[in-house]
mmCIF file of C-alpha atoms in Angstrom:
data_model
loop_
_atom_site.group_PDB
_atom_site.id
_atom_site.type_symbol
_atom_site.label_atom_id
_atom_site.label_comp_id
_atom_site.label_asym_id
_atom_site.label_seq_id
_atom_site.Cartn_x
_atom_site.Cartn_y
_atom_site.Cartn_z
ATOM 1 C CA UNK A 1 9.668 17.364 -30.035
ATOM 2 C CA UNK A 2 8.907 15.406 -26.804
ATOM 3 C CA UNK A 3 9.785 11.966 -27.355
ATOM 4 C CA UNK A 4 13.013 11.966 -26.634
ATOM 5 C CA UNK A 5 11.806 13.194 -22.800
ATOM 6 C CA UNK A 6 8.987 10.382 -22.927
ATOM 7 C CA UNK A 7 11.510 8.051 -23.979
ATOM 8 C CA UNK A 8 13.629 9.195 -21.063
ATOM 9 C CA UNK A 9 10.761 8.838 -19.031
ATOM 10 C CA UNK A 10 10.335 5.300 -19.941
ATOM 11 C CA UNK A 11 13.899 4.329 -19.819
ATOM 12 C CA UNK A 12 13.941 5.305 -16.198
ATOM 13 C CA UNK A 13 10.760 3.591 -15.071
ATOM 14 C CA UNK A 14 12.249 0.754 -16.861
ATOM 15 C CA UNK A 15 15.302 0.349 -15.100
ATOM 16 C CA UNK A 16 13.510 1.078 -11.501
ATOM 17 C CA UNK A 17 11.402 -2.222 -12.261
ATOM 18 C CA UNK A 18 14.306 -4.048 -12.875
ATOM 19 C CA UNK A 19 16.165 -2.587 -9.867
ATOM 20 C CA UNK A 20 13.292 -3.381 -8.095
ATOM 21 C CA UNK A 21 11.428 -6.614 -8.757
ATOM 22 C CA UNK A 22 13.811 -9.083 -7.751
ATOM 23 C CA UNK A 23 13.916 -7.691 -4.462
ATOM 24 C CA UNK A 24 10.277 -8.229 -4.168
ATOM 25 C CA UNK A 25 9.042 -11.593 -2.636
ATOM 26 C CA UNK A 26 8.266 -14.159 -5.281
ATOM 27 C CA UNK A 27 4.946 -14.827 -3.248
ATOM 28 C CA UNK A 28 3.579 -10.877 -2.181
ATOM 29 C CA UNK A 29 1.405 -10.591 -5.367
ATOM 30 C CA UNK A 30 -0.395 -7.653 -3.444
ATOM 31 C CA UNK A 31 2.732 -5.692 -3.198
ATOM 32 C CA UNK A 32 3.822 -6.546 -7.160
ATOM 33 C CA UNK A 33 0.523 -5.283 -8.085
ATOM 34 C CA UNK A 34 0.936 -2.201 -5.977
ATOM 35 C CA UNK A 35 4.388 -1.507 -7.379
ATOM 36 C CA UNK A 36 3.106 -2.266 -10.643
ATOM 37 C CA UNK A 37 0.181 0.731 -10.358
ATOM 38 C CA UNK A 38 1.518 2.642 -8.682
ATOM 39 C CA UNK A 39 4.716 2.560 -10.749
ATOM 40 C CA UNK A 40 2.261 3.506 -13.709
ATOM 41 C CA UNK A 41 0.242 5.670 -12.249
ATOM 42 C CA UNK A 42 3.568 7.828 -11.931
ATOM 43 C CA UNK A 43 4.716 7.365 -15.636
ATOM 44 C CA UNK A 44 1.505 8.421 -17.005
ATOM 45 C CA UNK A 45 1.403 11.439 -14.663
ATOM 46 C CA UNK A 46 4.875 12.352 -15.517
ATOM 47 C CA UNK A 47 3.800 11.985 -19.473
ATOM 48 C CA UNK A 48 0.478 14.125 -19.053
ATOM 49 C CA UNK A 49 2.513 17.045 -17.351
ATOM 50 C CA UNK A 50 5.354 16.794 -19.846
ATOM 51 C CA UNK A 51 1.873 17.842 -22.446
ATOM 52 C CA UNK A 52 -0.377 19.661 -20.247
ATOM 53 C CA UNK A 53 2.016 21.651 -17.779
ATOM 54 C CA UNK A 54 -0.511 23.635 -16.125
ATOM 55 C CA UNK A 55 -2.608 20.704 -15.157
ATOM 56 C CA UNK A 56 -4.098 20.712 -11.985
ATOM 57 C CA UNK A 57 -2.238 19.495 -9.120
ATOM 58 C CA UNK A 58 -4.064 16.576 -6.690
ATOM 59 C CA UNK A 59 -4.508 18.812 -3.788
ATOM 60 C CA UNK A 60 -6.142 21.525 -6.307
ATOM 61 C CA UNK A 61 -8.662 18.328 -6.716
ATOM 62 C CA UNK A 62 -8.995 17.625 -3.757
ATOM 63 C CA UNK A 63 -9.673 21.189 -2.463
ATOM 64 C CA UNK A 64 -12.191 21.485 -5.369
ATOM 65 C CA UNK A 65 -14.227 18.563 -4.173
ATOM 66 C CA UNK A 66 -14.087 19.071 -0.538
ATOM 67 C CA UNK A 67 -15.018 23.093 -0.873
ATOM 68 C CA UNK A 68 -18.706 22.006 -0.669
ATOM 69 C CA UNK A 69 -18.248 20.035 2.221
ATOM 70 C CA UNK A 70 -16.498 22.610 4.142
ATOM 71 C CA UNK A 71 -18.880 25.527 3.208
ATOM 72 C CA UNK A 72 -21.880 23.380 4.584
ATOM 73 C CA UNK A 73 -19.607 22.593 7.998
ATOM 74 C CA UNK A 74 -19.058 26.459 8.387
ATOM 75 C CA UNK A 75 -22.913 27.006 8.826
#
């Protein structure tokens, strides 16, 4: 049973918007829309690792598609 942690989950990016946004300048729209993707970019990483635990990490992905790179430097 994992919706009571996604609901958690939510609750919490929830009340960091509100905390948030009104301290934001009426007029940045750039930095709403960062906040805003960046805000869900978190909350759907947080909800994939609350299913798939032993999901790669970003520097795992990173490593994996810079490997190449580096083995053809090295020659």
């Amino acid at each position: 049973m994992k919706w009571p942690t996604i609901i958690g989950i939510t609750i919490v990016v929830v009340l960091l918007t509100f905390y948030e946004w009104p301290k934001m300048d009426q007029h940045q729209k750039k930095e709403k829309k960062a906040f805003v993707t960046i805000t869900a970019m978190g909350w759907l990483l947080a909800i994939l690792l609350l299913f798939f635990p032993d999901l790669p990490g970003p520097t795992q992905m990173i490593d994996s598609l810079f490997s190449p790179l580096g083995k053809l430097l090295e020659k």
